[in-house]
Amino acid sequence: MELGLPFETYVEQYKYKYLALYHAIRAAIHSGRLPEGTRLPATRELAKLYGISRGSAAQSYDMLMAEGYVVSRQGSGTYVAEGITVPEQPPPAEAVPLLSAWGRRLVELRDESAEARRSELAPPEGTISFADARMPMEDFPYDEWRSALNYAGGSGGKELSSGAPPEGALELRRAIAGHLRFTRGIQAEPEHIVIFSGSMQGIVLLFQLLLDPGDRAVIEDPGYDGIRRGVSATGGIPLPAPVDASGLVPVDWDARLLVVSPSRQYPTGAVLPLERRRALLNWARTRQAYIIEDDYDSELRWGGKPIEPLKMLDDEGRVIFVGSFSKTMFTGLRIGYAVLPPSLTNAVVRAKSLYDPISPGVLEQRALARFIASGGYGRHLRRMTRRYGARYRTLREAMDAHAGGLFRLRPCDAGLHVYADWLQSPAEYHAFRQAARSRGVLFRDATVYSCTPGPPGACFGFSQLERANIEAGVLRLASAWADMQKNGKPGMMEREYF
């Protein structure tokens, strides 16, 4: 690699080039851009790079060596010396960015769920975390996926140099269309499917296309807070709509857009009844509005009857069905998609082409298409739903036996987490979270998903935990409550677990 120095700037300050080079390297060492132990270029290379004589380059190194900035190692080269005291320097004054209205709205929005996730990163060794809801890679059919990647690259990697249009690889769009027709009853056509780098990229782009500043968009309360922030950043006005045990409660909202997760409400897991689904479609028809159907993890269903998506019931082109493979596959696979009404497809593709003239992750897209077409994806889903169903039942049994006075788990027949209502006082909930952390067990605080104040709740992810860890984690929750009782905080439970 070439050594990048502001050589021309120093040439303007110093009469001789060897002095300019000396000061440029010395400043780079002082600033920390050249840390101790860094190997510097040979004098021949340095001379060629900056258009000076080799003697001038050698003279610069001699001066740096005399002052202890660099050392020469026989047969190895010149290195930045160790133990150099770098003087404290005030940070340079930065210009205040003149952001657009969109930029100002974006930076002013608080991302509470991201803050919560950061607090859960790198927990102490031995911690049992219900805060994480993901597919453990040891459960993933990596050999099948690697085979699909090899196929997607082509013989000798010849397919790696070819791209895909902004809407995504055609073979993946065909595979998604076939999968949705068979498993969800959605009459999807490849030309009306657009691939995104995760479902949220598609949802926010739809906000930009469908909302003018000041337009109202209905969002679920509680609901995924990224939806709320996306509407606000676009300049729209989020209109929180209450969610009960059956999901979103339909009313005649004065709004242009609705975002809903009917097959498995986030975060409560409620399933929207058919009559409410029809009511939402009637609302969209009356208001000439669009509905974004967020189907984030309902494919992982181990119980209950198949759910009819809103998109399946839509006969007027009012519903945009958004799905993701980041939950059903693995978190690092950032592939989402939208099934669009024909009238919206051109606008979405044009907007997508501004961000991605060539669709990113084409190798993964083609591999996923192969994985679906070969039946590997279907087999993977069947294995995972059986496994996650068993883990959920383990969690429910353990909670009922040992922590039933603390949490009431909501009904759940799909997904990677379950929502739980806190049964004690709000003040005790916050104290309990800290006591649980001290006992080495984490869970997700669900209050970050609420727009309006309400009773505390928690999300317990179970997909990544084996039976023994689930049971041990629940016993730690019970012990945390017992710790609070010992410290003078009364509660309903009397036993202690260690």
GROMACS .gro file of C-alpha atoms in nm:
model
  498
    1MET     CA    1   0.000   0.000   0.000
    2GLU     CA    2   0.111   0.355  -0.069
    3LEU     CA    3   0.191   0.591   0.217
    4GLY     CA    4  -0.052   0.882   0.191
    5LEU     CA    5   0.094   1.211   0.317
    6PRO     CA    6  -0.008   1.575   0.258
    7PHE     CA    7   0.331   1.627   0.093
    8GLU     CA    8   0.228   1.915  -0.137
    9THR     CA    9   0.090   2.109   0.159
   10TYR     CA   10   0.424   2.084   0.341
   11VAL     CA   11   0.619   2.173   0.026
   12GLU     CA   12   0.436   2.508   0.032
   13GLN     CA   13   0.561   2.569   0.388
   14TYR     CA   14   0.922   2.451   0.361
   15LYS     CA   15   1.186   2.549   0.108
   16TYR     CA   16   1.339   2.203   0.065
   17LYS     CA   17   1.155   1.885  -0.021
   18TYR     CA   18   1.346   1.672   0.230
   19LEU     CA   19   1.224   1.910   0.504
   20ALA     CA   20   0.868   1.889   0.373
   21LEU     CA   21   0.884   1.507   0.382
   22TYR     CA   22   1.038   1.506   0.730
   23HIS     CA   23   0.764   1.731   0.872
   24ALA     CA   24   0.488   1.539   0.695
   25ILE     CA   25   0.600   1.206   0.844
   26ARG     CA   26   0.666   1.360   1.185
   27ALA     CA   27   0.314   1.512   1.191
   28ALA     CA   28   0.163   1.178   1.089
   29ILE     CA   29   0.341   1.010   1.383
   30HIS     CA   30   0.226   1.281   1.625
   31SER     CA   31  -0.133   1.255   1.508
   32GLY     CA   32  -0.136   0.878   1.553
   33ARG     CA   33  -0.197   0.810   1.183
   34LEU     CA   34   0.137   0.625   1.182
   35PRO     CA   35   0.128   0.423   1.506
   36GLU     CA   36   0.437   0.269   1.663
   37GLY     CA   37   0.571  -0.036   1.483
   38THR     CA   38   0.444   0.077   1.142
   39ARG     CA   39   0.679  -0.022   0.861
   40LEU     CA   40   0.764   0.276   0.639
   41PRO     CA   41   0.839   0.256   0.265
   42ALA     CA   42   1.195   0.208   0.144
   43THR     CA   43   1.372   0.527   0.034
   44ARG     CA   44   1.357   0.418  -0.333
   45GLU     CA   45   0.980   0.371  -0.313
   46LEU     CA   46   0.930   0.696  -0.122
   47ALA     CA   47   1.139   0.891  -0.373
   48LYS     CA   48   0.939   0.752  -0.666
   49LEU     CA   49   0.607   0.816  -0.492
   50TYR     CA   50   0.671   1.186  -0.420
   51GLY     CA   51   0.898   1.275  -0.710
   52ILE     CA   52   1.212   1.348  -0.506
   53SER     CA   53   1.562   1.210  -0.513
   54ARG     CA   54   1.646   0.899  -0.315
   55GLY     CA   55   1.906   1.106  -0.128
   56SER     CA   56   1.639   1.351  -0.012
   57ALA     CA   57   1.424   1.065   0.113
   58ALA     CA   58   1.722   0.916   0.298
   59GLN     CA   59   1.802   1.255   0.452
   60SER     CA   60   1.443   1.283   0.584
   61TYR     CA   61   1.471   0.938   0.745
   62ASP     CA   62   1.809   1.029   0.897
   63MET     CA   63   1.659   1.336   1.065
   64LEU     CA   64   1.363   1.133   1.199
   65MET     CA   65   1.600   0.864   1.326
   66ALA     CA   66   1.822   1.118   1.499
   67GLU     CA   67   1.522   1.252   1.689
   68GLY     CA   68   1.399   0.904   1.784
   69TYR     CA   69   1.089   0.894   1.567
   70VAL     CA   70   1.196   0.596   1.355
   71VAL     CA   71   1.434   0.304   1.385
   72SER     CA   72   1.617   0.104   1.119
   73ARG     CA   73   1.622  -0.275   1.140
   74GLN     CA   74   1.899  -0.447   0.948
   75GLY     CA   75   1.758  -0.634   0.650
   76SER     CA   76   1.401  -0.545   0.741
   77GLY     CA   77   1.345  -0.173   0.685
   78THR     CA   78   1.250   0.144   0.868
   79TYR     CA   79   0.981   0.145   1.137
   80VAL     CA   80   0.807   0.401   1.357
   81ALA     CA   81   0.981   0.380   1.694
   82GLU     CA   82   0.801   0.247   1.999
   83GLY     CA   83   0.732   0.449   2.312
   84ILE     CA   84   0.692   0.785   2.141
   85THR     CA   85   0.496   1.031   2.354
   86VAL     CA   86   0.233   1.185   2.131
   87PRO     CA   87   0.149   1.537   2.250
   88GLU     CA   88  -0.213   1.613   2.329
   89GLN     CA   89  -0.370   1.811   2.049
   90PRO     CA   90  -0.711   1.974   2.049
   91PRO     CA   91  -0.944   1.822   1.791
   92PRO     CA   92  -0.979   2.033   1.477
   93ALA     CA   93  -1.288   2.249   1.459
   94GLU     CA   94  -1.550   2.087   1.237
   95ALA     CA   95  -1.791   2.279   1.022
   96VAL     CA   96  -2.149   2.255   1.142
   97PRO     CA   97  -2.331   2.041   0.882
   98LEU     CA   98  -2.610   2.220   0.703
   99LEU     CA   99  -2.847   1.925   0.680
  100SER     CA  100  -3.165   1.913   0.479
  101ALA     CA  101  -3.499   1.903   0.657
  102TRP     CA  102  -3.494   1.525   0.611
  103GLY     CA  103  -3.146   1.504   0.763
  104ARG     CA  104  -3.243   1.719   1.060
  105ARG     CA  105  -3.552   1.511   1.129
  106LEU     CA  106  -3.346   1.193   1.106
  107VAL     CA  107  -3.072   1.290   1.352
  108GLU     CA  108  -3.325   1.426   1.602
  109LEU     CA  109  -3.509   1.094   1.622
  110ARG     CA  110  -3.416   0.874   1.915
  111ASP     CA  111  -3.364   0.506   1.839
  112GLU     CA  112  -3.462   0.349   2.172
  113SER     CA  113  -3.458  -0.010   2.052
  114ALA     CA  114  -3.105   0.032   1.912
  115GLU     CA  115  -2.995   0.174   2.246
  116ALA     CA  116  -3.148  -0.128   2.417
  117ARG     CA  117  -2.972  -0.365   2.177
  118ARG     CA  118  -2.637  -0.198   2.241
  119SER     CA  119  -2.684  -0.246   2.614
  120GLU     CA  120  -2.734  -0.619   2.551
  121LEU     CA  121  -2.421  -0.665   2.341
  122ALA     CA  122  -2.130  -0.864   2.482
  123PRO     CA  123  -2.296  -0.967   2.811
  124PRO     CA  124  -2.072  -1.122   3.078
  125GLU     CA  125  -1.973  -1.482   3.021
  126GLY     CA  126  -2.237  -1.722   3.146
  127THR     CA  127  -2.527  -1.483   3.085
  128ILE     CA  128  -2.845  -1.641   2.951
  129SER     CA  129  -3.004  -1.396   2.710
  130PHE     CA  130  -3.372  -1.404   2.619
  131ALA     CA  131  -3.316  -1.060   2.462
  132ASP     CA  132  -3.175  -1.210   2.145
  133ALA     CA  133  -3.422  -1.366   1.900
  134ARG     CA  134  -3.238  -1.521   1.609
  135MET     CA  135  -3.167  -1.848   1.438
  136PRO     CA  136  -2.856  -2.011   1.587
  137MET     CA  137  -2.610  -2.094   1.311
  138GLU     CA  138  -2.562  -2.446   1.445
  139ASP     CA  139  -2.923  -2.508   1.335
  140PHE     CA  140  -2.862  -2.377   0.984
  141PRO     CA  141  -2.804  -2.621   0.693
  142TYR     CA  142  -2.475  -2.462   0.600
  143ASP     CA  143  -2.364  -2.742   0.365
  144GLU     CA  144  -2.677  -2.694   0.153
  145TRP     CA  145  -2.630  -2.318   0.158
  146ARG     CA  146  -2.264  -2.347   0.057
  147SER     CA  147  -2.367  -2.571  -0.232
  148ALA     CA  148  -2.621  -2.307  -0.339
  149LEU     CA  149  -2.350  -2.039  -0.324
  150ASN     CA  150  -2.120  -2.252  -0.540
  151TYR     CA  151  -2.399  -2.301  -0.791
  152ALA     CA  152  -2.476  -1.928  -0.795
  153GLY     CA  153  -2.113  -1.839  -0.868
  154GLY     CA  154  -2.113  -2.056  -1.179
  155SER     CA  155  -1.837  -2.278  -1.313
  156GLY     CA  156  -1.505  -2.117  -1.231
  157GLY     CA  157  -1.687  -1.818  -1.081
  158LYS     CA  158  -1.800  -1.694  -1.423
  159GLU     CA  159  -2.129  -1.562  -1.284
  160LEU     CA  160  -1.959  -1.341  -1.025
  161SER     CA  161  -1.896  -1.061  -1.272
  162SER     CA  162  -2.259  -1.029  -1.383
  163GLY     CA  163  -2.497  -0.798  -1.203
  164ALA     CA  164  -2.872  -0.770  -1.163
  165PRO     CA  165  -3.117  -0.483  -1.225
  166PRO     CA  166  -3.231  -0.258  -0.939
  167GLU     CA  167  -3.536  -0.476  -0.876
  168GLY     CA  168  -3.316  -0.777  -0.805
  169ALA     CA  169  -3.214  -1.105  -0.967
  170LEU     CA  170  -3.494  -1.246  -1.183
  171GLU     CA  171  -3.437  -1.602  -1.062
  172LEU     CA  172  -3.493  -1.495  -0.700
  173ARG     CA  173  -3.807  -1.300  -0.786
  174ARG     CA  174  -3.940  -1.606  -0.967
  175ALA     CA  175  -3.856  -1.828  -0.670
  176ILE     CA  176  -4.028  -1.591  -0.424
  177ALA     CA  177  -4.336  -1.571  -0.646
  178GLY     CA  178  -4.363  -1.950  -0.660
  179HIS     CA  179  -4.304  -1.984  -0.286
  180LEU     CA  180  -4.572  -1.727  -0.199
  181ARG     CA  181  -4.826  -1.876  -0.438
  182PHE     CA  182  -4.787  -2.219  -0.279
  183THR     CA  183  -4.742  -2.135   0.090
  184ARG     CA  184  -4.939  -1.810   0.133
  185GLY     CA  185  -5.194  -1.814  -0.149
  186ILE     CA  186  -5.062  -1.484  -0.288
  187GLN     CA  187  -5.086  -1.453  -0.666
  188ALA     CA  188  -4.746  -1.286  -0.699
  189GLU     CA  189  -4.578  -1.223  -1.033
  190PRO     CA  190  -4.197  -1.181  -1.061
  191GLU     CA  191  -4.229  -0.849  -1.244
  192HIS     CA  192  -4.414  -0.702  -0.946
  193ILE     CA  193  -4.158  -0.813  -0.686
  194VAL     CA  194  -3.865  -0.589  -0.586
  195ILE     CA  195  -3.569  -0.710  -0.378
  196PHE     CA  196  -3.428  -0.488  -0.102
  197SER     CA  197  -3.136  -0.500   0.141
  198GLY     CA  198  -3.365  -0.601   0.424
  199SER     CA  199  -3.735  -0.527   0.460
  200MET     CA  200  -3.686  -0.189   0.632
  201GLN     CA  201  -3.507  -0.047   0.329
  202GLY     CA  202  -3.816  -0.125   0.124
  203ILE     CA  203  -4.057   0.011   0.384
  204VAL     CA  204  -3.874   0.343   0.421
  205LEU     CA  205  -3.847   0.382   0.044
  206LEU     CA  206  -4.224   0.327   0.024
  207PHE     CA  207  -4.271   0.600   0.284
  208GLN     CA  208  -4.070   0.836   0.064
  209LEU     CA  209  -4.287   0.751  -0.235
  210LEU     CA  210  -4.627   0.755  -0.066
  211LEU     CA  211  -4.604   1.028   0.200
  212ASP     CA  212  -4.570   1.402   0.159
  213PRO     CA  213  -4.460   1.612   0.458
  214GLY     CA  214  -4.758   1.641   0.691
  215ASP     CA  215  -4.935   1.329   0.565
  216ARG     CA  216  -5.057   1.090   0.832
  217ALA     CA  217  -4.962   0.723   0.847
  218VAL     CA  218  -5.128   0.477   1.083
  219ILE     CA  219  -4.885   0.263   1.284
  220GLU     CA  220  -4.947  -0.006   1.543
  221ASP     CA  221  -4.909   0.083   1.911
  222PRO     CA  222  -4.715  -0.101   2.034
  223GLY     CA  223  -4.518  -0.171   1.720
  224TYR     CA  224  -4.171  -0.182   1.575
  225ASP     CA  225  -4.020   0.158   1.649
  226GLY     CA  226  -3.829   0.166   1.320
  227ILE     CA  227  -4.165   0.214   1.146
  228ARG     CA  228  -4.241   0.518   1.360
  229ARG     CA  229  -3.899   0.668   1.298
  230GLY     CA  230  -3.923   0.600   0.924
  231VAL     CA  231  -4.254   0.786   0.896
  232SER     CA  232  -4.122   1.079   1.102
  233ALA     CA  233  -3.796   1.106   0.908
  234THR     CA  234  -3.991   1.123   0.582
  235GLY     CA  235  -4.188   1.417   0.719
  236GLY     CA  236  -4.505   1.218   0.773
  237ILE     CA  237  -4.703   1.219   1.096
  238PRO     CA  238  -4.723   0.883   1.276
  239LEU     CA  239  -5.076   0.809   1.396
  240PRO     CA  240  -5.049   0.543   1.670
  241ALA     CA  241  -5.342   0.301   1.667
  242PRO     CA  242  -5.418   0.076   1.965
  243VAL     CA  243  -5.350  -0.296   1.955
  244ASP     CA  244  -5.552  -0.539   2.169
  245ALA     CA  245  -5.540  -0.916   2.215
  246SER     CA  246  -5.664  -0.959   1.856
  247GLY     CA  247  -5.425  -0.710   1.698
  248LEU     CA  248  -5.490  -0.370   1.545
  249VAL     CA  249  -5.834  -0.220   1.618
  250PRO     CA  250  -5.974  -0.078   1.292
  251VAL     CA  251  -6.132   0.269   1.287
  252ASP     CA  252  -6.190   0.523   1.011
  253TRP     CA  253  -5.850   0.692   1.028
  254ASP     CA  254  -5.787   1.013   0.838
  255ALA     CA  255  -5.463   0.889   0.682
  256ARG     CA  256  -5.302   0.797   0.351
  257LEU     CA  257  -5.112   0.490   0.465
  258LEU     CA  258  -5.132   0.205   0.716
  259VAL     CA  259  -4.849  -0.023   0.829
  260VAL     CA  260  -4.972  -0.342   0.994
  261SER     CA  261  -4.840  -0.689   1.083
  262PRO     CA  262  -5.163  -0.893   1.069
  263SER     CA  263  -5.024  -1.247   1.062
  264ARG     CA  264  -4.814  -1.194   1.377
  265GLN     CA  265  -4.831  -0.849   1.532
  266TYR     CA  266  -4.500  -0.707   1.645
  267PRO     CA  267  -4.422  -0.735   1.930
  268THR     CA  268  -4.733  -0.893   2.087
  269GLY     CA  269  -4.776  -1.183   1.843
  270ALA     CA  270  -5.152  -1.123   1.806
  271VAL     CA  271  -5.318  -1.263   1.492
  272LEU     CA  272  -5.566  -1.027   1.324
  273PRO     CA  273  -5.908  -1.194   1.275
  274LEU     CA  274  -6.058  -1.217   0.927
  275GLU     CA  275  -6.329  -0.961   0.999
  276ARG     CA  276  -6.068  -0.703   1.100
  277ARG     CA  277  -5.864  -0.778   0.789
  278ARG     CA  278  -6.167  -0.711   0.575
  279ALA     CA  279  -6.235  -0.393   0.772
  280LEU     CA  280  -5.883  -0.270   0.692
  281LEU     CA  281  -5.934  -0.338   0.322
  282ASN     CA  282  -6.266  -0.151   0.331
  283TRP     CA  283  -6.092   0.142   0.499
  284ALA     CA  284  -5.821   0.148   0.231
  285ARG     CA  285  -6.085   0.138  -0.042
  286THR     CA  286  -6.287   0.421   0.114
  287ARG     CA  287  -5.986   0.641   0.188
  288GLN     CA  288  -5.798   0.556  -0.135
  289ALA     CA  289  -5.509   0.458   0.090
  290TYR     CA  290  -5.235   0.195   0.079
  291ILE     CA  291  -5.161  -0.076   0.334
  292ILE     CA  292  -4.808  -0.205   0.395
  293GLU     CA  293  -4.839  -0.561   0.524
  294ASP     CA  294  -4.525  -0.636   0.727
  295ASP     CA  295  -4.478  -1.013   0.734
  296TYR     CA  296  -4.154  -1.033   0.930
  297ASP     CA  297  -4.149  -1.387   1.076
  298SER     CA  298  -4.492  -1.552   1.047
  299GLU     CA  299  -4.351  -1.822   0.815
  300LEU     CA  300  -4.205  -1.984   1.126
  301ARG     CA  301  -4.546  -2.115   1.234
  302TRP     CA  302  -4.570  -2.435   1.440
  303GLY     CA  303  -4.930  -2.408   1.560
  304GLY     CA  304  -5.268  -2.269   1.466
  305LYS     CA  305  -5.429  -2.270   1.125
  306PRO     CA  306  -5.279  -2.105   0.814
  307ILE     CA  307  -5.330  -1.730   0.809
  308GLU     CA  308  -5.471  -1.557   0.500
  309PRO     CA  309  -5.249  -1.256   0.425
  310LEU     CA  310  -5.415  -0.924   0.352
  311LYS     CA  311  -5.247  -0.939   0.011
  312MET     CA  312  -5.437  -1.258  -0.067
  313LEU     CA  313  -5.770  -1.086   0.014
  314ASP     CA  314  -5.684  -0.766  -0.175
  315ASP     CA  315  -5.859  -0.733  -0.512
  316GLU     CA  316  -5.800  -0.360  -0.568
  317GLY     CA  317  -5.420  -0.331  -0.551
  318ARG     CA  318  -5.422  -0.157  -0.212
  319VAL     CA  319  -5.185  -0.390  -0.023
  320ILE     CA  320  -4.805  -0.400  -0.044
  321PHE     CA  321  -4.677  -0.727   0.101
  322VAL     CA  322  -4.329  -0.696   0.257
  323GLY     CA  323  -4.128  -1.000   0.363
  324SER     CA  324  -3.778  -1.079   0.483
  325PHE     CA  325  -3.535  -1.372   0.489
  326SER     CA  326  -3.329  -1.232   0.778
  327LYS     CA  327  -3.542  -1.415   1.036
  328THR     CA  328  -3.604  -1.740   0.852
  329MET     CA  329  -3.244  -1.774   0.727
  330PHE     CA  330  -2.980  -1.585   0.928
  331THR     CA  331  -2.940  -1.225   1.043
  332GLY     CA  332  -2.645  -1.149   0.816
  333LEU     CA  333  -2.849  -1.229   0.504
  334ARG     CA  334  -2.996  -0.886   0.437
  335ILE     CA  335  -3.256  -0.978   0.176
  336GLY     CA  336  -3.610  -0.848   0.192
  337TYR     CA  337  -3.873  -0.802  -0.076
  338ALA     CA  338  -4.200  -0.629  -0.157
  339VAL     CA  339  -4.489  -0.767  -0.363
  340LEU     CA  340  -4.630  -0.453  -0.522
  341PRO     CA  341  -4.954  -0.353  -0.691
  342PRO     CA  342  -4.882  -0.324  -1.066
  343SER     CA  343  -4.958   0.049  -1.056
  344LEU     CA  344  -4.677   0.109  -0.803
  345THR     CA  345  -4.407  -0.113  -0.949
  346ASN     CA  346  -4.253   0.136  -1.191
  347ALA     CA  347  -4.225   0.412  -0.929
  348VAL     CA  348  -4.063   0.175  -0.676
  349VAL     CA  349  -3.812   0.042  -0.930
  350ARG     CA  350  -3.718   0.396  -1.035
  351ALA     CA  351  -3.668   0.498  -0.672
  352LYS     CA  352  -3.468   0.182  -0.599
  353SER     CA  353  -3.242   0.252  -0.899
  354LEU     CA  354  -3.133   0.580  -0.739
  355TYR     CA  355  -3.000   0.392  -0.435
  356ASP     CA  356  -2.891   0.074  -0.612
  357PRO     CA  357  -2.842   0.104  -0.990
  358ILE     CA  358  -2.716  -0.254  -0.966
  359SER     CA  359  -2.888  -0.470  -0.707
  360PRO     CA  360  -2.644  -0.554  -0.422
  361GLY     CA  361  -2.564  -0.904  -0.299
  362VAL     CA  362  -2.638  -1.071  -0.632
  363LEU     CA  363  -2.442  -1.384  -0.538
  364GLU     CA  364  -2.656  -1.430  -0.225
  365GLN     CA  365  -2.972  -1.355  -0.423
  366ARG     CA  366  -2.895  -1.624  -0.678
  367ALA     CA  367  -2.792  -1.868  -0.406
  368LEU     CA  368  -3.121  -1.806  -0.223
  369ALA     CA  369  -3.312  -1.864  -0.546
  370ARG     CA  370  -3.133  -2.198  -0.585
  371PHE     CA  371  -3.195  -2.284  -0.218
  372ILE     CA  372  -3.569  -2.220  -0.258
  373ALA     CA  373  -3.602  -2.394  -0.595
  374SER     CA  374  -3.416  -2.704  -0.477
  375GLY     CA  375  -3.647  -2.748  -0.180
  376GLY     CA  376  -3.376  -2.668   0.075
  377TYR     CA  377  -3.560  -2.361   0.206
  378GLY     CA  378  -3.882  -2.554   0.263
  379ARG     CA  379  -3.700  -2.834   0.446
  380HIS     CA  380  -3.518  -2.575   0.657
  381LEU     CA  381  -3.846  -2.406   0.754
  382ARG     CA  382  -4.005  -2.736   0.854
  383ARG     CA  383  -3.707  -2.828   1.074
  384MET     CA  384  -3.696  -2.488   1.238
  385THR     CA  385  -4.068  -2.464   1.309
  386ARG     CA  386  -4.061  -2.802   1.486
  387ARG     CA  387  -3.755  -2.701   1.685
  388TYR     CA  388  -3.881  -2.354   1.776
  389GLY     CA  389  -4.221  -2.493   1.874
  390ALA     CA  390  -4.053  -2.730   2.119
  391ARG     CA  391  -3.840  -2.449   2.263
  392TYR     CA  392  -4.143  -2.226   2.304
  393ARG     CA  393  -4.329  -2.501   2.490
  394THR     CA  394  -4.027  -2.545   2.717
  395LEU     CA  395  -4.029  -2.173   2.795
  396ARG     CA  396  -4.403  -2.163   2.863
  397GLU     CA  397  -4.389  -2.468   3.094
  398ALA     CA  398  -4.092  -2.326   3.285
  399MET     CA  399  -4.253  -1.982   3.321
  400ASP     CA  400  -4.582  -2.130   3.440
  401ALA     CA  401  -4.398  -2.345   3.695
  402HIS     CA  402  -4.147  -2.095   3.831
  403ALA     CA  403  -4.234  -1.739   3.725
  404GLY     CA  404  -4.611  -1.744   3.677
  405GLY     CA  405  -4.655  -1.471   3.937
  406LEU     CA  406  -4.422  -1.241   3.746
  407PHE     CA  407  -4.518  -1.272   3.380
  408ARG     CA  408  -4.818  -1.387   3.179
  409LEU     CA  409  -4.714  -1.507   2.835
  410ARG     CA  410  -4.941  -1.407   2.547
  411PRO     CA  411  -5.067  -1.679   2.309
  412CYS     CA  412  -4.798  -1.765   2.055
  413ASP     CA  413  -4.789  -2.013   1.768
  414ALA     CA  414  -4.513  -1.872   1.545
  415GLY     CA  415  -4.195  -1.669   1.537
  416LEU     CA  416  -3.882  -1.638   1.746
  417HIS     CA  417  -4.006  -1.457   2.057
  418VAL     CA  418  -4.309  -1.437   2.284
  419TYR     CA  419  -4.459  -1.127   2.447
  420ALA     CA  420  -4.518  -1.135   2.823
  421ASP     CA  421  -4.724  -0.902   3.043
  422TRP     CA  422  -4.563  -0.801   3.374
  423LEU     CA  423  -4.794  -0.886   3.664
  424GLN     CA  424  -4.634  -0.677   3.940
  425SER     CA  425  -4.606  -0.299   3.978
  426PRO     CA  426  -4.423  -0.081   3.721
  427ALA     CA  427  -4.169   0.028   3.983
  428GLU     CA  428  -4.092  -0.335   4.065
  429TYR     CA  429  -4.051  -0.414   3.694
  430HIS     CA  430  -3.758  -0.176   3.652
  431ALA     CA  431  -3.598  -0.301   3.971
  432PHE     CA  432  -3.655  -0.659   3.857
  433ARG     CA  433  -3.475  -0.602   3.526
  434GLN     CA  434  -3.165  -0.498   3.718
  435ALA     CA  435  -3.197  -0.787   3.961
  436ALA     CA  436  -3.229  -1.029   3.669
  437ARG     CA  437  -2.920  -0.883   3.505
  438SER     CA  438  -2.733  -0.932   3.831
  439ARG     CA  439  -2.845  -1.296   3.825
  440GLY     CA  440  -2.707  -1.333   3.473
  441VAL     CA  441  -3.026  -1.333   3.268
  442LEU     CA  442  -3.147  -1.075   3.013
  443PHE     CA  443  -3.479  -1.011   2.842
  444ARG     CA  444  -3.602  -0.740   2.607
  445ASP     CA  445  -3.792  -0.447   2.758
  446ALA     CA  446  -4.104  -0.415   2.541
  447THR     CA  447  -4.191  -0.063   2.657
  448VAL     CA  448  -3.958   0.076   2.389
  449TYR     CA  449  -4.214  -0.033   2.129
  450SER     CA  450  -4.500   0.174   2.274
  451CYS     CA  451  -4.586   0.524   2.153
  452THR     CA  452  -4.813   0.589   2.450
  453PRO     CA  453  -4.749   0.497   2.814
  454GLY     CA  454  -4.883   0.161   2.919
  455PRO     CA  455  -4.820  -0.130   3.155
  456PRO     CA  456  -4.475  -0.289   3.137
  457GLY     CA  457  -4.412  -0.591   2.921
  458ALA     CA  458  -4.119  -0.799   2.800
  459CYS     CA  459  -4.015  -1.000   2.496
  460PHE     CA  460  -3.855  -1.338   2.552
  461GLY     CA  461  -3.658  -1.478   2.261
  462PHE     CA  462  -3.629  -1.855   2.276
  463SER     CA  463  -3.514  -1.966   1.930
  464GLN     CA  464  -3.143  -1.944   2.011
  465LEU     CA  465  -3.155  -2.133   2.342
  466GLU     CA  466  -3.143  -2.505   2.415
  467ARG     CA  467  -3.388  -2.658   2.663
  468ALA     CA  468  -3.140  -2.659   2.952
  469ASN     CA  469  -3.058  -2.290   2.908
  470ILE     CA  470  -3.425  -2.195   2.882
  471GLU     CA  471  -3.505  -2.373   3.208
  472ALA     CA  472  -3.195  -2.235   3.382
  473GLY     CA  473  -3.278  -1.884   3.262
  474VAL     CA  474  -3.630  -1.900   3.405
  475LEU     CA  475  -3.495  -2.026   3.738
  476ARG     CA  476  -3.262  -1.725   3.742
  477LEU     CA  477  -3.563  -1.498   3.691
  478ALA     CA  478  -3.730  -1.658   3.992
  479SER     CA  479  -3.411  -1.617   4.196
  480ALA     CA  480  -3.391  -1.250   4.095
  481TRP     CA  481  -3.741  -1.196   4.235
  482ALA     CA  482  -3.641  -1.378   4.552
  483ASP     CA  483  -3.340  -1.143   4.579
  484MET     CA  484  -3.577  -0.845   4.567
  485GLN     CA  485  -3.790  -0.994   4.843
  486LYS     CA  486  -3.482  -1.040   5.059
  487ASN     CA  487  -3.396  -0.677   5.006
  488GLY     CA  488  -3.732  -0.566   5.139
  489LYS     CA  489  -3.934  -0.548   4.815
  490PRO     CA  490  -4.251  -0.754   4.871
  491GLY     CA  491  -4.401  -0.962   4.595
  492MET     CA  492  -4.633  -1.246   4.518
  493MET     CA  493  -4.381  -1.527   4.499
  494GLU     CA  494  -4.247  -1.690   4.811
  495ARG     CA  495  -3.998  -1.953   4.690
  496GLU     CA  496  -3.634  -1.901   4.598
  497TYR     CA  497  -3.445  -2.082   4.325
  498PHE     CA  498  -3.074  -2.126   4.307
   0.00000   0.00000   0.00000
